[in-house]
CSV table of C-alpha atoms in Angstrom, one decimal:
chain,number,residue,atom,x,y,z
A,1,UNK,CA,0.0,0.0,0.0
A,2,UNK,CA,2.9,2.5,0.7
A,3,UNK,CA,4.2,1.4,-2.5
A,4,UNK,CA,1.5,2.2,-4.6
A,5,UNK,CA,1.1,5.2,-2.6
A,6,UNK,CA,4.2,6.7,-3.4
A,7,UNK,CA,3.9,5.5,-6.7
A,8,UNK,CA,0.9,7.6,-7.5
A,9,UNK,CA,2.7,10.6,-5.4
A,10,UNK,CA,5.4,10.1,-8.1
A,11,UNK,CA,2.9,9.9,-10.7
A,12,UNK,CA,1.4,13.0,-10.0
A,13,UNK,CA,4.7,15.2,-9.1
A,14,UNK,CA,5.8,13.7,-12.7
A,15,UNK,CA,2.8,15.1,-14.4
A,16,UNK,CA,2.8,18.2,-12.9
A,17,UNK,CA,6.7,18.8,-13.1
A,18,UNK,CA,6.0,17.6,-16.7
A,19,UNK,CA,3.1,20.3,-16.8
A,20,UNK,CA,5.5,23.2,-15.4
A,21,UNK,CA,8.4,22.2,-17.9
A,22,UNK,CA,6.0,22.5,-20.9
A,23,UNK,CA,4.4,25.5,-19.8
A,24,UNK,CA,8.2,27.3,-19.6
A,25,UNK,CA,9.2,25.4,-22.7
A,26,UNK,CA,5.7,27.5,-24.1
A,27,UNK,CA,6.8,30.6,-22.3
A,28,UNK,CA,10.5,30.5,-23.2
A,29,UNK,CA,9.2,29.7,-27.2
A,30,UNK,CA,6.6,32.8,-26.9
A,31,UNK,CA,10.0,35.5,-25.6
A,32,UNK,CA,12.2,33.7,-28.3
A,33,UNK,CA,9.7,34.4,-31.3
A,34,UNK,CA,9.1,37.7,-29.7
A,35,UNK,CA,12.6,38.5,-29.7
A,36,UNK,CA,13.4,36.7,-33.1
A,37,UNK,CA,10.3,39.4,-34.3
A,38,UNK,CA,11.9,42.3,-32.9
A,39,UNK,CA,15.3,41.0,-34.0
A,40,UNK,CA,14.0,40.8,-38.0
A,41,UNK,CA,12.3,44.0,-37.4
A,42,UNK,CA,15.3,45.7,-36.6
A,43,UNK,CA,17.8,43.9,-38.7
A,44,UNK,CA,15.0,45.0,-41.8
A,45,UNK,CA,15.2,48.9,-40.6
A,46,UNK,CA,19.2,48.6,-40.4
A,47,UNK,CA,19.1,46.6,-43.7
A,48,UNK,CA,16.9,49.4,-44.9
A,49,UNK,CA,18.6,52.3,-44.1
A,50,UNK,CA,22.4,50.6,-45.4
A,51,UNK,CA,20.3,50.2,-48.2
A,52,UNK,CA,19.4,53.7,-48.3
A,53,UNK,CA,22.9,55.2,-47.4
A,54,UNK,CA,24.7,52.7,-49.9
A,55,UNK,CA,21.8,54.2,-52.6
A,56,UNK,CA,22.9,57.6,-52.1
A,57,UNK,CA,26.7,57.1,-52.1
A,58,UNK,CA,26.3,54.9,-55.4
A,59,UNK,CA,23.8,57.7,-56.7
A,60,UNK,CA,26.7,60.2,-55.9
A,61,UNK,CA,29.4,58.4,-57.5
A,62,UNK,CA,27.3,58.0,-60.5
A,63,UNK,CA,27.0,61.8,-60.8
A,64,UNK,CA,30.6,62.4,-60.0
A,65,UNK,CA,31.9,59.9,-62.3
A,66,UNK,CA,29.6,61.7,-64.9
A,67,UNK,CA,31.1,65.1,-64.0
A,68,UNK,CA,34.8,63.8,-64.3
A,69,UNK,CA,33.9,62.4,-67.8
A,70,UNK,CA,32.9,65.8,-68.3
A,71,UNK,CA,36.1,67.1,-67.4
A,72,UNK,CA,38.2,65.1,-68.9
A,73,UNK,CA,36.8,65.4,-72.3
A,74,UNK,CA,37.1,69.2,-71.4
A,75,UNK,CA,40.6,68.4,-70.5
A,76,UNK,CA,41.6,66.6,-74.0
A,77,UNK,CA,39.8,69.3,-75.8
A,78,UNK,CA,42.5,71.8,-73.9
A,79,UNK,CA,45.3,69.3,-74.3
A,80,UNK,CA,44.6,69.3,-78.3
A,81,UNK,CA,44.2,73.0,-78.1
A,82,UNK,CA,47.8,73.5,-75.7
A,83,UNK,CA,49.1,71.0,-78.4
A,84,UNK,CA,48.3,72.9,-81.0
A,85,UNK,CA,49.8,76.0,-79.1
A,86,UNK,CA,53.1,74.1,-78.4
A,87,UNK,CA,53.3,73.5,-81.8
A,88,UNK,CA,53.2,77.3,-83.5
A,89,UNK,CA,55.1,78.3,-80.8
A,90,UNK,CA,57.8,75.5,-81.8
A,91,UNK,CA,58.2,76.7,-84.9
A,92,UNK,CA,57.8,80.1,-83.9
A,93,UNK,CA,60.6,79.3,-81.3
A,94,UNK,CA,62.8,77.7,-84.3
A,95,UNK,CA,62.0,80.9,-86.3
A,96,UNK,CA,63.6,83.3,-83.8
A,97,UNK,CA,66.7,81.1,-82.7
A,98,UNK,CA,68.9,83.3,-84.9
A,99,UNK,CA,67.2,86.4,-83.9
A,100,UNK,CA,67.9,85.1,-80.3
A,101,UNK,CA,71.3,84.3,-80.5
A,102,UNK,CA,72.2,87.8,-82.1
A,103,UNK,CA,70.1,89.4,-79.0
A,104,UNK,CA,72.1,87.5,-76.7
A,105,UNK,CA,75.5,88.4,-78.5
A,106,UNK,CA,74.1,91.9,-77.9
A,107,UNK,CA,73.3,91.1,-74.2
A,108,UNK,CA,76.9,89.8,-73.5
A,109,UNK,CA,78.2,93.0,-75.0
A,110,UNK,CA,76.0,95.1,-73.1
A,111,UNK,CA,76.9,93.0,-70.1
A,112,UNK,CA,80.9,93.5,-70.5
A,113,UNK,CA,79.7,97.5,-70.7
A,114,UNK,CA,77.1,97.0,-67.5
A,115,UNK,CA,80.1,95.3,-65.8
A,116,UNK,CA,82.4,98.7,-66.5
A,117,UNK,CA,79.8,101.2,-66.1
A,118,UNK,CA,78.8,99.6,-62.8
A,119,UNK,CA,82.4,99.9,-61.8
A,120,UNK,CA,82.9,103.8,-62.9
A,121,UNK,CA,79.7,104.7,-61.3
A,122,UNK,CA,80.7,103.1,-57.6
A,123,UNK,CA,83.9,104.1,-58.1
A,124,UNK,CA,82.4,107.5,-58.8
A,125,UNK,CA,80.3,106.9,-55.9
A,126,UNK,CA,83.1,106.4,-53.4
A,127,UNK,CA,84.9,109.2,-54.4
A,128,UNK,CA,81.6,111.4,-53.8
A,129,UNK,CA,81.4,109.8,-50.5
A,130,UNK,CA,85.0,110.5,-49.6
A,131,UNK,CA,84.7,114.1,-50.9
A,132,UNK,CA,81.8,114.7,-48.9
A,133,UNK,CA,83.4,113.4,-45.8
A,134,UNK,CA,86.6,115.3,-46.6
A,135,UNK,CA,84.4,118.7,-46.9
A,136,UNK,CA,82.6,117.8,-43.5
A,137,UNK,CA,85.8,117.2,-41.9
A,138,UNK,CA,87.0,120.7,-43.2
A,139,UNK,CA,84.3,122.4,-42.2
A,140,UNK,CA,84.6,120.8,-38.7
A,141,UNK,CA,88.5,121.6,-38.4
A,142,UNK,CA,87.4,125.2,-39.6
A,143,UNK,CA,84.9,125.6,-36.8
A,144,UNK,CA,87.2,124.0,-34.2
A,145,UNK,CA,90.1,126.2,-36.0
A,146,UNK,CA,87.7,129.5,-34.8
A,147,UNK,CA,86.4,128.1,-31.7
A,148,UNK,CA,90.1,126.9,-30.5
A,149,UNK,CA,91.2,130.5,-31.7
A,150,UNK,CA,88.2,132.4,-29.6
A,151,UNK,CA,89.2,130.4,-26.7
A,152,UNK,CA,92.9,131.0,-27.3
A,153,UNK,CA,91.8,134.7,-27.0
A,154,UNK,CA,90.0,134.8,-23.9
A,155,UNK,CA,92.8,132.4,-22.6
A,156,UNK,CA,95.8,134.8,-23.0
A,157,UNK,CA,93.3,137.7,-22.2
A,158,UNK,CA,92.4,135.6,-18.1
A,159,UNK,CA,96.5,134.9,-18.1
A,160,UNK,CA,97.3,138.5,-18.6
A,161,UNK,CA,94.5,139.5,-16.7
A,162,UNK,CA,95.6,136.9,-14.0
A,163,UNK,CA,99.3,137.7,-14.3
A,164,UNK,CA,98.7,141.5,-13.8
A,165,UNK,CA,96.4,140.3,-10.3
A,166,UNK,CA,98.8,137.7,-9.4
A,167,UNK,CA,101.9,140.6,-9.5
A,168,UNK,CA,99.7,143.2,-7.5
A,169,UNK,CA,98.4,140.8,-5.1
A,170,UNK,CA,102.1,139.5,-4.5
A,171,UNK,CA,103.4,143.0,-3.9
A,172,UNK,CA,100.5,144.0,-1.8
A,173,UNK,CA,100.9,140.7,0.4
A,174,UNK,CA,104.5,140.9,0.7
A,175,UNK,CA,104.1,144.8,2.0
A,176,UNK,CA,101.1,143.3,3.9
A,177,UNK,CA,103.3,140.4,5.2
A,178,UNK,CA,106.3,141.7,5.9
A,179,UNK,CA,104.9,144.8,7.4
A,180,UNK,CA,103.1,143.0,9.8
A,181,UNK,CA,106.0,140.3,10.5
A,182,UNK,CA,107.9,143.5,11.0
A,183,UNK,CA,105.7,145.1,13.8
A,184,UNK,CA,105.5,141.6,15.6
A,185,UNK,CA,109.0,141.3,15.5
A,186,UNK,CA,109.5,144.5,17.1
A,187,UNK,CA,106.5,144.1,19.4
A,188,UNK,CA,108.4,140.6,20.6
A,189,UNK,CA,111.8,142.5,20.7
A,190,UNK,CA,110.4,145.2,22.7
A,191,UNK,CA,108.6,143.1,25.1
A,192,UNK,CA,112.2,141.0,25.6
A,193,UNK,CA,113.5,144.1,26.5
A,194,UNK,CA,111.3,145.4,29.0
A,195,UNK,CA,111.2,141.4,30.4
A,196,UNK,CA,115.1,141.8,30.9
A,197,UNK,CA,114.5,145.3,32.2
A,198,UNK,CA,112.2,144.2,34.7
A,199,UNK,CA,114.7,141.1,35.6
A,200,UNK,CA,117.5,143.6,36.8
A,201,UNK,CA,115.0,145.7,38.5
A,202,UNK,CA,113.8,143.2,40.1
A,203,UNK,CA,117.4,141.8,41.1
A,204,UNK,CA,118.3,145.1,42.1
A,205,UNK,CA,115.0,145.8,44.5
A,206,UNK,CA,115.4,142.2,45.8
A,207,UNK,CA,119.5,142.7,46.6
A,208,UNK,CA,118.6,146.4,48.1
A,209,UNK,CA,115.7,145.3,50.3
A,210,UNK,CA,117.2,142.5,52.6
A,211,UNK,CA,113.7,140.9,52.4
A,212,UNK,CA,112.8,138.0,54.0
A,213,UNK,CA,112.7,134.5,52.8
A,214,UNK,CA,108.5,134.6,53.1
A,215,UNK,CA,108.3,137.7,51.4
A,216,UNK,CA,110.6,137.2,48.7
A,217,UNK,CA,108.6,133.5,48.1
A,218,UNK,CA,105.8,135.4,47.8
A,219,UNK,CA,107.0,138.4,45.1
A,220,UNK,CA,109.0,135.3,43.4
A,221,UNK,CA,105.8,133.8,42.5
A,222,UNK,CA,104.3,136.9,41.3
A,223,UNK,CA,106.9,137.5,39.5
A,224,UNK,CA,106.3,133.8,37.6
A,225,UNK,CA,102.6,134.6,37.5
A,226,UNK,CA,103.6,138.1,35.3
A,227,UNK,CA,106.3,136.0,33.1
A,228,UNK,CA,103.9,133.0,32.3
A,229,UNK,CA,101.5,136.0,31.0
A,230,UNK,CA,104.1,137.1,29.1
A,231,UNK,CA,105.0,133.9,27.8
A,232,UNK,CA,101.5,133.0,26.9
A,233,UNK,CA,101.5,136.3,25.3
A,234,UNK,CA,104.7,135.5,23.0
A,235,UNK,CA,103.2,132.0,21.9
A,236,UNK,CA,100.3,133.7,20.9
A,237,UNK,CA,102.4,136.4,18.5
A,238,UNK,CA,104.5,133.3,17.6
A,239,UNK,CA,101.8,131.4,16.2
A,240,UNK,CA,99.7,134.7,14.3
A,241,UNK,CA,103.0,135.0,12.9
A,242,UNK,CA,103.1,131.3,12.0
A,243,UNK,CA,99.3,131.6,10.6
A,244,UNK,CA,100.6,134.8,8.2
A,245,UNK,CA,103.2,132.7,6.7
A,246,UNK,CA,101.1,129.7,6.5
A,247,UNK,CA,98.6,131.4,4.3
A,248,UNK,CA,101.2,133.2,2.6
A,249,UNK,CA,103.2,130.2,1.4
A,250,UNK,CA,99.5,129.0,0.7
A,251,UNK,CA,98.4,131.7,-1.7
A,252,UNK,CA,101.6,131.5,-3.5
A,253,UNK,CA,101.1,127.7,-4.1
A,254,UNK,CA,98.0,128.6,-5.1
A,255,UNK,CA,99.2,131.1,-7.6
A,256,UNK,CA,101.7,128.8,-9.1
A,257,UNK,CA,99.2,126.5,-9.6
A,258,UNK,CA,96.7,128.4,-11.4
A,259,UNK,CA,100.2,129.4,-13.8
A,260,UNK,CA,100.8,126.0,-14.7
A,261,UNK,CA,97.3,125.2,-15.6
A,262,UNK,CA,97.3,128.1,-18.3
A,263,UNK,CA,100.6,127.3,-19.1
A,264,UNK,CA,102.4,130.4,-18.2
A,265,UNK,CA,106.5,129.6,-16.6
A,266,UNK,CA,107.3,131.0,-13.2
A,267,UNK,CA,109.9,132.7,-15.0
A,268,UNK,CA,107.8,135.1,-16.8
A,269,UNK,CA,107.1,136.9,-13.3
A,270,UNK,CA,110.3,139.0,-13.4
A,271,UNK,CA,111.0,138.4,-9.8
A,272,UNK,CA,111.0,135.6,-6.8
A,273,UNK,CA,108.4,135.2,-4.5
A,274,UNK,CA,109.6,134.8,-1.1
A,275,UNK,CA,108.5,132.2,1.0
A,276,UNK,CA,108.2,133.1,4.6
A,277,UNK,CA,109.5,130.4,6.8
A,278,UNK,CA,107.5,129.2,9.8
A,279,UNK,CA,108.9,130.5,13.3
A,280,UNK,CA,111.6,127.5,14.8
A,281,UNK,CA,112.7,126.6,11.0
């Protein structure tokens, strides 16, 4: 019984497994003819519009194969034409070779003569070109020639005017100088004097006096206090008197310089300068 159970179990899962696999075979034929459908229908439009395009492009050709038969007929009818041309102007050609030749004798001729004339005419050229430069170069000598000779003027005009200056201001500094290194001399000489005057006075008072060892201390150093005045004094003189020659020496430096520049010689002065020499040398 549980064999013939199962056996009609297996029966009926068989038929209906055996119903589901027909139904999907059914289903699975249905999509395949539906896409085999859509498939041809596409294929036919592609088909259709290769067709189409391929129609066109031999349509084209056609027309251009037509228009280059055109042109080359066009192009043989020129050819006969440029033949024709080549010809006449063949013999035309062979007709003027003499001509030619005697026009190209000429030509070498002419040539040789081009050849020379274009020579003449640089050389001609270059000697313009030199002459023009030479006449510049005259004209600029000429003005420098004048210019050089204006400045030679006012040149020797500033040296005399500066030699006739540099002789008066000589002679007046040298009066100035010496006068002055005269009265300091004397105002030194004078004050040396009354300093050894007032030495033997003072050794005279100080003998005659008998004074005491205190008091004589005490006019001693006085008497320093009034010489270290007096010696300040002379430094001072000494060095005024050194400043004088220092500036005379100086301005005749100067003067000698400003000769040499415009090229006039010491010499031409007529006389030495003297060159005071500082005090202690």
């Amino acid at each position: 019984e549980m064999e013939a159970k199962y056996t009609r179990k297996m029966q009926a899962l068989r038929d209906e497994l055996d119903l589901r696999r027909k139904t999907e075979i059914h289903e699975l034929e249905e999509r395949k003819n539906t896409q085999i459908s859509e498939l041809m229908g596409n294929h036919e439009g592609a088909f259709g519009a290769i067709k189409n395009y391929y129609n066109d492009i031999t349509a084209k050709n056609l027309t251009l194969i037509n228009l280059l038969k055109e042109q080359v007929e066009d192009l043989k009818k020129k050819e006969a034409v440029l033949e024709k041309e080549k010809a006449d102007v063949l013999r035309e050609n062979k007709e003027l070779t003499e001509p030619l030749q005697e026009a190209q004798e000429l030509v070498a001729e002419l040539q040789k003569k081009l050849v020379h004339y274009y020579r003449d005419k640089e050389a001609l050229m270059n000697s313009k070109a030199h002459l023009k430069v030479a006449q510049k170069e005259l004209k600029d000598l000429r003005w420098e020639h004048e210019v050089l000779e204006q400045r030679f003027s006012r040149v020797q005009e500033e040296r005399d005017d500066l030699y006739k200056n540099f002789t008066t201001a000589i002679n007046e500094v040298q009066q100035k100088t010496g006068f002055k290194n005269l009265l300091l001399e004397r105002k030194l000489h004078g004050l040396l004097t009354v300093l050894e005057q007032k030495e033997v006075e003072l050794s005279e008072v100080v003998a005659a006096s008998n004074l005491d060892p205190s008091a004589l201390s005490l006019v001693s150093h006085k008497l320093e206090d009034v010489l270290n005045s007096k010696n300040a004094t002379i430094q001072d003189l000494q060095l005024q008197l050194a400043r004088v020659c220092k500036a005379h020496n100086d301005m005749l430096q100067t003067f000698e310089a400003k000769l040499t520049a415009f090229g006039i010689p010491l010499d031409n002065l007529g006389f030495q300068p003297l060159s005071f020499p500082f005090p202690g040398q």
